[in-house]
Structures are given as structure tokens and as C-alpha cells.
Coordinates of C-alpha atoms and ligand atoms in Angstrom, one line a residue:
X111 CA 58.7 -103.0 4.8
X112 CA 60.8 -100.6 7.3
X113 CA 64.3 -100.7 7.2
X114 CA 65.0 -101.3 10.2
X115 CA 62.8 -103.9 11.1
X116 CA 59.7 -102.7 13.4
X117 CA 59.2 -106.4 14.1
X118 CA 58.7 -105.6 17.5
X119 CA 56.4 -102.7 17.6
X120 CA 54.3 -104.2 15.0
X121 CA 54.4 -107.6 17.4
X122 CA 53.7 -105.2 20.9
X123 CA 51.9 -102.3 19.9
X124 CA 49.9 -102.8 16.5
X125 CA 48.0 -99.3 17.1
X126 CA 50.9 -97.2 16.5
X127 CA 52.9 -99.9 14.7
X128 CA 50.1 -99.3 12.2
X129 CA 50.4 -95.1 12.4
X130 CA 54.1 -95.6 11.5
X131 CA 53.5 -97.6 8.6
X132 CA 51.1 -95.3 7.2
X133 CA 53.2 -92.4 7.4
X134 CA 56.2 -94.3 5.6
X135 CA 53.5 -94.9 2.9
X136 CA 52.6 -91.2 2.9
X137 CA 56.0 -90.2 2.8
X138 CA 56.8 -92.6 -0.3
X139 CA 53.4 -92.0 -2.3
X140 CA 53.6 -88.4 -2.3
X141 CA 56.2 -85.7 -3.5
X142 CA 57.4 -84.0 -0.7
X143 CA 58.5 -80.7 -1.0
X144 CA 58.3 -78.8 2.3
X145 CA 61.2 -77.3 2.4
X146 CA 62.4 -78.1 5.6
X147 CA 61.7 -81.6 5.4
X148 CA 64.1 -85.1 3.8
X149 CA 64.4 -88.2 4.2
X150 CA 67.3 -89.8 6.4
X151 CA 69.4 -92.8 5.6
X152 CA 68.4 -96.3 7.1
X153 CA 72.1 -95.8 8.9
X154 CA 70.5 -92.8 10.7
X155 CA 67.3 -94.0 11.5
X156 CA 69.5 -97.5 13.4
X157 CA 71.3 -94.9 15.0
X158 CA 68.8 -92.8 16.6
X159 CA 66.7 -96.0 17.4
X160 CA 69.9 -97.4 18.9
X161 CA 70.1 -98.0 22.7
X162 CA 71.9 -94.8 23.2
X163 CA 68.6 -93.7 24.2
X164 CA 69.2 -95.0 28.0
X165 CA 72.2 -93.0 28.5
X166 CA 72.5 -89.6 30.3
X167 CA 75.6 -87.7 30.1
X168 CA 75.1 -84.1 31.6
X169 CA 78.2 -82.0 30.8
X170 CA 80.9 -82.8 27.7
X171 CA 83.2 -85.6 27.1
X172 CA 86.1 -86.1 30.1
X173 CA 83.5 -83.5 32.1
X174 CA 80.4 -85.3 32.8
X175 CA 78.0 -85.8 35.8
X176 CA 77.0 -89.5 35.4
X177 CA 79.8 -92.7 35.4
X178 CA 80.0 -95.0 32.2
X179 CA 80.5 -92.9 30.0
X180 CA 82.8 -95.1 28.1
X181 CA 81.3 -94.9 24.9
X182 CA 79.3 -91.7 24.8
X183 CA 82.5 -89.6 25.2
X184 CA 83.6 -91.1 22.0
X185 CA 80.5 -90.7 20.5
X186 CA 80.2 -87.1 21.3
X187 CA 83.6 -86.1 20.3
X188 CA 83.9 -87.8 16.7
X189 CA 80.1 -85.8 16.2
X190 CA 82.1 -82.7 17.2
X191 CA 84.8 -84.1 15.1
X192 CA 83.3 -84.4 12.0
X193 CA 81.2 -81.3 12.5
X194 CA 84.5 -79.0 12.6
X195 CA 85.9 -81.0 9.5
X196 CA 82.8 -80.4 7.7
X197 CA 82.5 -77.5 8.1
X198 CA 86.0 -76.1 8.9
X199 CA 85.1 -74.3 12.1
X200 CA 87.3 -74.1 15.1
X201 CA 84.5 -75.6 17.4
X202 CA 81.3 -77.2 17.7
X203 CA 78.4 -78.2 20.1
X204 CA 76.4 -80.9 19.3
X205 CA 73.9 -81.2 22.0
X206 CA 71.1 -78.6 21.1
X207 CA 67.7 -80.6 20.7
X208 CA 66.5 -78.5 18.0
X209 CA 67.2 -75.3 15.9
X210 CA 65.1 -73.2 18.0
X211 CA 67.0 -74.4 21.8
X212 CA 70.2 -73.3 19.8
X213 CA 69.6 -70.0 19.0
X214 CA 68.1 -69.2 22.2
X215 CA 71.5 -70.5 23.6
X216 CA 73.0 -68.1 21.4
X217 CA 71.1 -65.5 23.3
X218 CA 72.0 -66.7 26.7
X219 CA 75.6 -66.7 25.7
X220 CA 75.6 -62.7 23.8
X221 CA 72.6 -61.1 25.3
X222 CA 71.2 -60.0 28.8
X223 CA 67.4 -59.6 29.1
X224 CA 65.8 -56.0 27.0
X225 CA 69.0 -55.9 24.7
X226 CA 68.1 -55.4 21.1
X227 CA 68.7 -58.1 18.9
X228 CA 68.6 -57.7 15.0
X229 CA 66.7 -60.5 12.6
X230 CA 65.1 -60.4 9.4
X231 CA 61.3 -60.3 10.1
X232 CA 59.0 -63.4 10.1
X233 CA 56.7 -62.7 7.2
X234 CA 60.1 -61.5 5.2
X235 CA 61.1 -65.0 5.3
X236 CA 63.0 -65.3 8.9
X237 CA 62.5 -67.4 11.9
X238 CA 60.5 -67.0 14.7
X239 CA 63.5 -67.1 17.0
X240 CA 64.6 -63.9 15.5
X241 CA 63.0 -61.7 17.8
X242 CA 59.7 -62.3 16.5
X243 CA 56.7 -61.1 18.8
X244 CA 55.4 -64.0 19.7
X245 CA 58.5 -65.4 20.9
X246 CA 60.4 -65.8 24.1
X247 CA 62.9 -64.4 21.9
X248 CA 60.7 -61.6 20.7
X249 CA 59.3 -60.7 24.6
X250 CA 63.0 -61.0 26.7
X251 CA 64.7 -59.2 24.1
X252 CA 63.8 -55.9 22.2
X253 CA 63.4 -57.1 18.5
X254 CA 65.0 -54.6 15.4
X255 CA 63.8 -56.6 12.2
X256 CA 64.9 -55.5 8.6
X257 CA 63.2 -56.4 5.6
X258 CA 63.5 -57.5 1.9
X259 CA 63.0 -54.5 -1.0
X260 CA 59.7 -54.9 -2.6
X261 CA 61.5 -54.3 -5.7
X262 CA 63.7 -57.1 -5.6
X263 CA 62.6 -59.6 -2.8
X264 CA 66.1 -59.8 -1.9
X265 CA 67.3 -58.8 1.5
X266 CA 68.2 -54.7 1.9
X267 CA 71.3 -54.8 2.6
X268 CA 71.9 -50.6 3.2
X269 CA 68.4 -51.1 5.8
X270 CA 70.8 -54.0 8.0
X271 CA 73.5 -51.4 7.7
X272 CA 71.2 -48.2 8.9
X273 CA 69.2 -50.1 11.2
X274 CA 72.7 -52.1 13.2
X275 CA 74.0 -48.3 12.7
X276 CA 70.7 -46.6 14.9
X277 CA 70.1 -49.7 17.2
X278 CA 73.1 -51.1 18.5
X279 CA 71.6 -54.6 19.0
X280 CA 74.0 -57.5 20.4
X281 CA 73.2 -59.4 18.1
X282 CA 73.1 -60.0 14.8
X283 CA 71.1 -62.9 13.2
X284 CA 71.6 -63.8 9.2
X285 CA 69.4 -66.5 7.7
X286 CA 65.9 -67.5 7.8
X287 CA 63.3 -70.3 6.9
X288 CA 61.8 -69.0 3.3
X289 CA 65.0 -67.1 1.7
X290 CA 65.7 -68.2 -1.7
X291 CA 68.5 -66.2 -2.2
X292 CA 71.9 -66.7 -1.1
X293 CA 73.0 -65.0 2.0
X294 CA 76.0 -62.3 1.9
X295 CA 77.7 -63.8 4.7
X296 CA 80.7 -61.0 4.4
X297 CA 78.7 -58.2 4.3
X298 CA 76.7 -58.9 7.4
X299 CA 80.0 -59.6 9.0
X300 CA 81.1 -56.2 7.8
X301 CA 78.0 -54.7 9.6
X302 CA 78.2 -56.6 12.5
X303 CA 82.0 -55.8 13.1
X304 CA 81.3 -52.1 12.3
X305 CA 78.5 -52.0 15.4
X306 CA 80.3 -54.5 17.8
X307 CA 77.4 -57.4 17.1
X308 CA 78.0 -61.0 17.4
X309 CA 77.0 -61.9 14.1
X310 CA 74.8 -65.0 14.1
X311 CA 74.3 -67.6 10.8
X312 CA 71.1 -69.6 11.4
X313 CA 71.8 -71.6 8.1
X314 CA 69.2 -74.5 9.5
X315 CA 67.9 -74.8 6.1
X316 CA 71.3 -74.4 4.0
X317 CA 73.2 -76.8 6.2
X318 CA 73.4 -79.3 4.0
X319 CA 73.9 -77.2 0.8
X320 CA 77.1 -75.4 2.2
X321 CA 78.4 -79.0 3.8
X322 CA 78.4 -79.7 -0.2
X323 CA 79.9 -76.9 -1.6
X324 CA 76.4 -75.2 -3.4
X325 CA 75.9 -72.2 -0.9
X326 CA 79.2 -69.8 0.5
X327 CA 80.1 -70.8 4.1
X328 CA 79.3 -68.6 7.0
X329 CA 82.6 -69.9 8.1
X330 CA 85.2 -67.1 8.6
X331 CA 82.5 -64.4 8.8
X332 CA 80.0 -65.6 11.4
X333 CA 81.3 -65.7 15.0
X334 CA 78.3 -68.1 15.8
X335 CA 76.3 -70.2 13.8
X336 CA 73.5 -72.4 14.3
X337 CA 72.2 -74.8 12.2
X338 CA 69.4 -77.9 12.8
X339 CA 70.7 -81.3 11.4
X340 CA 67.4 -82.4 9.8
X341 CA 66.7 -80.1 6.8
X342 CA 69.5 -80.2 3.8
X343 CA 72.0 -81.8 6.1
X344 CA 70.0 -85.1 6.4
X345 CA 70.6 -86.1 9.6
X346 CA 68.0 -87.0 12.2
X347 CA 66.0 -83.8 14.4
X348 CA 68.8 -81.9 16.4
X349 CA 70.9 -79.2 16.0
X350 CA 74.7 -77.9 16.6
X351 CA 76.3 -74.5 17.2
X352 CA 79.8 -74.0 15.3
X353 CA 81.6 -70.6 16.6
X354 CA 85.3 -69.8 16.3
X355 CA 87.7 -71.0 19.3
X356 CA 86.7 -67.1 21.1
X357 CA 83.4 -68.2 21.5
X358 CA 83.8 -71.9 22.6
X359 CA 83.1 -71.8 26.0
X360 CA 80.3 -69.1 25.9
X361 CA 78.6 -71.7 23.6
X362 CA 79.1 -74.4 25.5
X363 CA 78.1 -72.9 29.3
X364 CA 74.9 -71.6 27.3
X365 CA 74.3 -75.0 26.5
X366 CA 74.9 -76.6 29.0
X367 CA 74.1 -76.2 31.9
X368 CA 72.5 -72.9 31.0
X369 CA 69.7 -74.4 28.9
X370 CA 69.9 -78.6 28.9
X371 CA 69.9 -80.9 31.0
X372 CA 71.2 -84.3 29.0
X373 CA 72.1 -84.5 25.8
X374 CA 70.4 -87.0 23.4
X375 CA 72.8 -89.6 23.0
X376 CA 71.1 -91.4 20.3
X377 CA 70.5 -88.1 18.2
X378 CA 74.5 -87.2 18.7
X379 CA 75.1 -90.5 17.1
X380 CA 72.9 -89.7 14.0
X381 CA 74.2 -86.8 14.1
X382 CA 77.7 -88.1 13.8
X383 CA 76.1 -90.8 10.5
X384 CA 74.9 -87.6 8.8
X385 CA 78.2 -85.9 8.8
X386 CA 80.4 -88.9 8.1
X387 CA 77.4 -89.3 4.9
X388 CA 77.6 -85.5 4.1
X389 CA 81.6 -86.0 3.5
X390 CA 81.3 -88.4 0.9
X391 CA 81.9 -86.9 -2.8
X392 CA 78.1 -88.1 -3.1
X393 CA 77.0 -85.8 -0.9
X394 CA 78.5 -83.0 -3.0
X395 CA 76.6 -84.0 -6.2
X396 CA 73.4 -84.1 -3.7
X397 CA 74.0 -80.5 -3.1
X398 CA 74.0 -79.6 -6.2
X399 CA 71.6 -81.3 -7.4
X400 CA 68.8 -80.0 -5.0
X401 CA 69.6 -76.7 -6.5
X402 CA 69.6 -77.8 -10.1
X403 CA 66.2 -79.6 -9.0
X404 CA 64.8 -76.1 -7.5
X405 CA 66.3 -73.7 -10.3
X406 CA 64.6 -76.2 -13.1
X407 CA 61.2 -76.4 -10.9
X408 CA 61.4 -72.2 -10.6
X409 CA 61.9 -72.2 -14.3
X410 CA 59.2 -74.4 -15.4
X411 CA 56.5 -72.7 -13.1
X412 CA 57.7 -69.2 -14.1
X413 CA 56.9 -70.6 -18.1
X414 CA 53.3 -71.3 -16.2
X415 CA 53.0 -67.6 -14.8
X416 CA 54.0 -67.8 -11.7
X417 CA 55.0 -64.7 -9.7
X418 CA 58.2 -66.0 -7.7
X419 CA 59.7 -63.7 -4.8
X420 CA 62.9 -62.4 -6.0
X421 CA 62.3 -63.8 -9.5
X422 CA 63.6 -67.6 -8.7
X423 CA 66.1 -69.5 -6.6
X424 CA 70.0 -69.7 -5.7
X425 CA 69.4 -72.7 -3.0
X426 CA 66.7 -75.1 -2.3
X427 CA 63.7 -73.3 -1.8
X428 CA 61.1 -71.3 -3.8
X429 CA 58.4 -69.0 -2.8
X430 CA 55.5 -68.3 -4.9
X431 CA 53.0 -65.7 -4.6
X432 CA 49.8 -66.9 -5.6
X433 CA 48.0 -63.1 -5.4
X434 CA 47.8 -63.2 -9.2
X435 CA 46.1 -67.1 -9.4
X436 CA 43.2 -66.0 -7.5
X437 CA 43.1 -68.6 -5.0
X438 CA 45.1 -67.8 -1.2
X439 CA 48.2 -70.3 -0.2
X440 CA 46.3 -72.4 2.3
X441 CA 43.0 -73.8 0.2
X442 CA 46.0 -74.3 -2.4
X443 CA 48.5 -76.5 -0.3
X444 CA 45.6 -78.1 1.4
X445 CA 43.9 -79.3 -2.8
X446 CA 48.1 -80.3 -3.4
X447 CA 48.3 -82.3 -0.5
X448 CA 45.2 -84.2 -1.6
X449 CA 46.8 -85.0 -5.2
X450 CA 49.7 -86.1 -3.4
X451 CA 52.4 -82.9 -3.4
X452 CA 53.1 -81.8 0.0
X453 CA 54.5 -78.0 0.5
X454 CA 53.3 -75.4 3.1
X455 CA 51.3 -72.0 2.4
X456 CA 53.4 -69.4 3.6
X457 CA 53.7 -65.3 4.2
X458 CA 54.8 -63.5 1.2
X459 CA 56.9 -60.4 1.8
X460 CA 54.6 -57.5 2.5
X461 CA 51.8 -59.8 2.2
X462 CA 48.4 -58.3 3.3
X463 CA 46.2 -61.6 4.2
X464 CA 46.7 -62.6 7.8
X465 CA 50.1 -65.2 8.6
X466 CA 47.7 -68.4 9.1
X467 CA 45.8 -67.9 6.1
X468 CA 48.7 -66.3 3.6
X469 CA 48.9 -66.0 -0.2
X470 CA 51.9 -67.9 -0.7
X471 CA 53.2 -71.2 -1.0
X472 CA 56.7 -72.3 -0.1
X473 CA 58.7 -75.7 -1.8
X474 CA 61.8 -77.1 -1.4
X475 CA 63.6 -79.9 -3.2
X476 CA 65.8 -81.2 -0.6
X477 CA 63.5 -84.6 0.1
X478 CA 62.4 -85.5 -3.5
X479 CA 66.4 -85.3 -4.8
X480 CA 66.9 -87.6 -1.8
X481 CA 64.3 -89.5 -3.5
X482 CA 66.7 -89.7 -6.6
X483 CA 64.2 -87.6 -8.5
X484 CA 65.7 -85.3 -11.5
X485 CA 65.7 -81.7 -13.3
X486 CA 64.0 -83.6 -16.7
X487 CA 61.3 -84.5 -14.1
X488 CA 60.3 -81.0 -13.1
X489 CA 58.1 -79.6 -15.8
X490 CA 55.5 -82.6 -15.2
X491 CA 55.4 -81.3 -11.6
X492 CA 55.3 -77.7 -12.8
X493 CA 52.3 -78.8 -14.7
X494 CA 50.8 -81.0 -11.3
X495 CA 51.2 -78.1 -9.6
X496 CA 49.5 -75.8 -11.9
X497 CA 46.7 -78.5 -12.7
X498 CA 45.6 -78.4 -9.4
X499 CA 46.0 -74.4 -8.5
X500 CA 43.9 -73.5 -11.3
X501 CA 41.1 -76.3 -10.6
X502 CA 41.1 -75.0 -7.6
X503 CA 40.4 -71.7 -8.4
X504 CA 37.6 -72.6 -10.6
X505 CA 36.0 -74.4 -7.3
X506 CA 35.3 -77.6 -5.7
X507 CA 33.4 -80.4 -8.1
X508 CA 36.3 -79.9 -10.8
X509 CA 39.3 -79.7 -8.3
X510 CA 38.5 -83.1 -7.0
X511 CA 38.7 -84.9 -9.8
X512 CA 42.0 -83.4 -10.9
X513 CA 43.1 -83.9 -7.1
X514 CA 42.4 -87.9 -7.7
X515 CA 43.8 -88.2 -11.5
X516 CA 47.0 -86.1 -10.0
X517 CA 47.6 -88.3 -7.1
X518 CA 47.4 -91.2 -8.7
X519 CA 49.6 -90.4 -11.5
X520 CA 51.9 -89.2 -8.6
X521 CA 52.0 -92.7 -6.7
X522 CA 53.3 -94.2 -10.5
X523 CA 55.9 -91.6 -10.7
X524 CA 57.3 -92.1 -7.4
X525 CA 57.5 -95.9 -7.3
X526 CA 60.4 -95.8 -9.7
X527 CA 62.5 -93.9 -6.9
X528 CA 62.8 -95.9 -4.0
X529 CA 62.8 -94.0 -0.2
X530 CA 65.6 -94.6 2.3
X531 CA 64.3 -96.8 5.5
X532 CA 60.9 -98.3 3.6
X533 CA 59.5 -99.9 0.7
X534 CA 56.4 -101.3 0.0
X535 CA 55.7 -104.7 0.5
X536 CA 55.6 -106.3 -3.5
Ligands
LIG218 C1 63.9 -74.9 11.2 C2 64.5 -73.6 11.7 C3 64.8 -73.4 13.0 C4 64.2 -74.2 14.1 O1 64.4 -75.5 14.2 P1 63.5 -76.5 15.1 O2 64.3 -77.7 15.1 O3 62.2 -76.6 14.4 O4 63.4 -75.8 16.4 C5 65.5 -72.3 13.4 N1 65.9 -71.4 12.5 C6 65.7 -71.6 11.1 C7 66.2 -70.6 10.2 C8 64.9 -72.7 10.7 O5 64.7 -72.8 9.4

């Protein structure tokens, strides 16, 4: 049963009414740990199926381009409000539609066409709007990516500093989208200052850890950040830029009208739930939590041998290496799936199998703490995990079997911890 009702789709459209419902029960049978990914109060899922949707509203609150907008200015500015509490920044924008239209208005506001632009590299564990290749980011701009040591899977630190040093690039961009490490906000900021870069956070993945008080804040050492609001933060699919008060209106004209036309109305307003949710003292024991649920996961699949980049986790997220299990990261996600664990094969650093068919695999706790699930729990799916990587290796007949006894043993574990916005019908 969805929470909110879906009365009328299921009465109107039973086709995709029927699609929806089977990804609600896909989302509650199975444990969920791409790292990117949660599961959003029923509060945010009314607002961002609210009737905001009809609205446009080109331009900011007292400064728009379309009459009645009586209740979207409000809107708008307690999103912005809340943002700048949560966060303690001096400003915020609210209306990117996603991580990656924010950081390329981050680029419209610092950068001219050809200018280098520093990111950590993609297979390193950075974004694709980092100045990778295959990017608009990666064509308009000229890319300077550093790396992590291969000694330490950590990010090398006196390479940022050479590299900024030797390359002058306008920009500076700190955080990525496999990093299990935290990030040294200050000393990028040190860099940046030192080479006269705007230094940019993307903490898209961290959002919701730092809003809770289990990763530094950017804030005071980032002029710009960028972060989605769907990941760790727990809002519904959008994004924000926080800067200091300097940087406001460069934000802001990138934005709009630089980039976007209307804003998404009903998004803002989930955005704004989110925030007002990631206030509350529970929200702070959320944090923490998802990192207590990572650190025991690392720890229990390091007792099974597995090679972990950088050794284990500070934040959300762990990266495995599965080189040494003989069998690459996609068969291996694609076997996990099956029995009901849901993660993404990813890039290692230095990794020599091609990106779409890499040797690693890349988890995150964020959606199964939502789920209320707990450190004691993490051995068992240490042990899942395992169960199924090694009958995979072996090959097929086996692995199928183990895929079936896994999943089902998966559905019983997860019916004890209900998801927000649907249950199944008793
Ligand atoms: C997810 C992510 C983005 C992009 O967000 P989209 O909403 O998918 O466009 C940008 N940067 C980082 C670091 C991310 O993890």
C-alpha cells in the first residue's frame, strides 16, 4: 500500500500504476546499498507529488517573471532558509534540477570556455562533471585531474598542491562519488587560496552526513559548494548551491537565467521537508549511524578477505576491489542483485579492466539505516555478500541456488524494518 495513496493512478492508468508498485516492492524486498541512493519520507514524497507542479516562477522570490506567485515566494525562501541554517552558509540557491546542472552552473559563474579546471579523476572516485572527458565539462573546459596514492587510496594531497601550483586552473573541485575518506576541506582551501582558485565542495554524497554532524563542513573553506538533495540528505532528486555572501549573485545569474528556465516548484518544497527533517536531533543519530552501519559492514568483509580501497570507511560508502576474488565487479553486482542486495560495480583506482566492465564494487549504507537496519545486522550481510561472490566465482549451476536461498532469506530480514511511503498489503 503507497503512502500516499496512488488511488488514482491505480484507477486511471493500471499499466504504470502496476510498474510503480513493483518497484516499491523491489525497493522493500531487497537491501539497497547503492550508495547514492535512500529512501524519502512519505512527507517528501506528498510534497513533490503536490500541485506545485503547475506553477512556473522564472527568476527568485519578489523577482519573478510570472504573476501569482503568492505562495511560491514563500516556499522558495523558507527552502533557502533552512538550507543556510543547516548548513550555516551565508547563501543558498535552491533551484538546480540535479547535482550535475549545479556544478556546471558553477562553471558558468567562475570559468570562461578552455580554462583549466582541477577535479579528482573519474576512475579515482570523482564525478563526471569534474572535467571528465566525456563531459561537456571535460570538452569546454581543459581538465587537470589528480589522483589517489596507490599506497594509501587516499587522495594526494602534495599532487593537488603541485598540480594547482603548475596549472593555474579557476577552479578547484573537492569531492566525488566513490571516496570513502573524509575530505580535508582546509587544506584544499589552503591550495586553492594560494593559486587564486574558486574552491568548489561537491559534497552530493556527504550532504546529509555533514547536515548531522558525522563529516567536517566545507563551510568556511569552500567559496562554493554544491550538493544534490537525494543521496544522504534525504530529500527528493534536486540540488542546491551554498556559497558565501561574495559569491551570491554569481550563483544565482548562473542559475538563473544562465542555465534554467523554471524552477521546480514541487521539488523546492521537498526540498524545504528534507531540511526541516534533517534538523531534527534524529537526523543527527541518522548520521551517525550510516557511518557506524558502513564502518561495521567494512569491518566484517575485511574479517572475509576483502581488499577495501584505502583500508575501510570514514563516511557512508565502501569500495571493494574484487581483483583478489577472481570474479570482475559487474557479473558480481549483477549475481547480488539477483539474491536481493543491490550495489553498483565500480572503477577501482588504477584499475586495469575497462570503466563498464570494472573490478570493483561500490556500497553505501545511507538507504538500509533509513530502513532502521543496524551495526549487529552487518556480519549476516558480510556473509550474503560473500556467499554469493564466491558462488559466483565457482560458476553458474551453484551461484543460482545460493542467489534464491539468499534472496529469500533477505525478503524475511527486511520485513521486520518497514520503508517510508509503502508497505505491503498483510
Ligand atoms: C550524484 C553526484 C552528482 C550528480 O548528481 P545528478 O543529480 O545525478 O546529476 C554530482 N556530483 C557528485 C559528487 C555526485 O555524487
Amino acid at each position: 500500500m503507497h503512502d500516499p495513496s496512488l488511488s488514482h493512478l491505480t484507477g486511471q492508468d493500471p499499466e504504470l500504476a502496476g510498474l510503480v508498485e513493483a518497484e516499491a516492492r523491489r525497493q522493500h524486498d531487497k537491501i539497497r546499498l547503492i550508495a547514492s541512493e535512500n529512501y524519502v519520507s512519505a512527507a517528501v514524497l506528498e510534497a513533490t507529488g503536490s500541485v506545485l507542479t503547475n506553477k512556473y516562477s522564472e527568476g527568485y522570490a519578489g523577482r519573478r517573471y510570472y504573476e501569482g506567485q503568492q505562495n511560491i515566494d514563500p516556499i522558495e525562501t523558507l527552502a533557502i532558509e533552512r538550507a543556510k541554517a543547516l548548513f550555516g552558509a551565508e547563501h543558498a540557491n535552491v533551484q538546480p534540477y540535479s547535482g550535475s546542472p549545479a556544478n556546471l552552473a558553477v562553471y558558468l559563474a567562475f570559468a570562461e570556455p578552455g580554462d583549466p579546471v582541477m577535479g579528482l579523476s573519474l576512475p579515482m572516485g570523482g564525478h563526471l562533471t569534474h572535467g571528465w572527458s566525456v563531459s561537456a565539462t571535460g570538452k569546454w573546459f581543459t581538465p587537470v585531474r589528480y589522483e589517489v596514492r596507490a599506497d594509501t587510496g587516499r587522495i594526494d594531497m602534495d599532487q593537488v598542491r603541485d598540480l594547482a601550483r603548475k596549472e593555474r586552473p579557476k577552479v578547484i573541485w573537492c569531492g566525488g562519488t566513490a571516496i570513502p575518506r573524509t575530505i580535508d576541506f582546509a587544506a584544499f582551501a589552503e591550495i586553492a587560496r594560494e593559486v587564486g582558485a574558486v574552491l568548489a565542495a561537491d559534497i552530493a554524497h556527504i550532504a546529509g552526513l555533514i547536515a548531522g554532524g558525522a563529516h567536517p563542513s566545507p563551510v568556511g573553506h569552500a567559496d562554493v559548494i554544491t550538493t544534490t538533495t537525494h543521496k544522504t540528505l534525504r530529500g527528493p532528486r534536486g540540488a542546491m548551491i551554498l556559497s558565501t555572501a561574495e559569491h551570491a549573485a554569481a550563483v544565482d545569474k548562473a542559475v538563473f537565467p544562465g542555465l534554467q528556465g523554471g524552477p521546480h516548484n514541487h521539488t523546492t518544497a521537498g526540498i524545504a521537508v528534507a531540511l526541516r527533517e534533517a534538523a531534527r536531533p534524529d537526523f543527527t543519530d541518522y548520521a551517525h549511524l550510516v557511518v557506524a552501519n558502513a564502518k561495521a559492514l567494512a569491518e566484517a568483509l575485511l574479517e572475509r578477505g576483502y581488499d577495501l580501497i584505502s583500508g575501510g570507511t570514514d563516511n557512508h560508502l565502501i569500495l571493494i576491489d574484487l581483483t583478489g576474488k577472481g570474479v570482475p565487479g559487474k557479473p558480481a553486482a549483477q549475481a547480488l542483485d539477483r539474491a536481493g542486495i543491490e550495489l553498483n560495480h565500480n572503477a577501482v583506482p588504477f584499475d586495469p579492466r575497462k570503466p563498464f566492465d570494472p573490478s570493483g564494487l561500490r556500497l553505501g549504507t545511507a538507504a538500509i539505516t533509513t530502513r532502521g537496519v543496524t551495526p549487529d545486522r552487518m556480519p549476516r550481510i558480510a556473509e550474503w555478500i560473500d556467499d554469493i561472490v564466491r558462488a559466483t566465482a565457482r560458476g553458474e549451476d551453484q551461484a543460482e541456488k545460493e542467489e534464491r536461498r539468499v534472496a529469500a532469506e533477505i525478503r524475511e530480514l527486511l520485513a521486520g524494518y518497514p520503508m517510508p511511503g509503502w508497505a505491503p498489503v498483510p
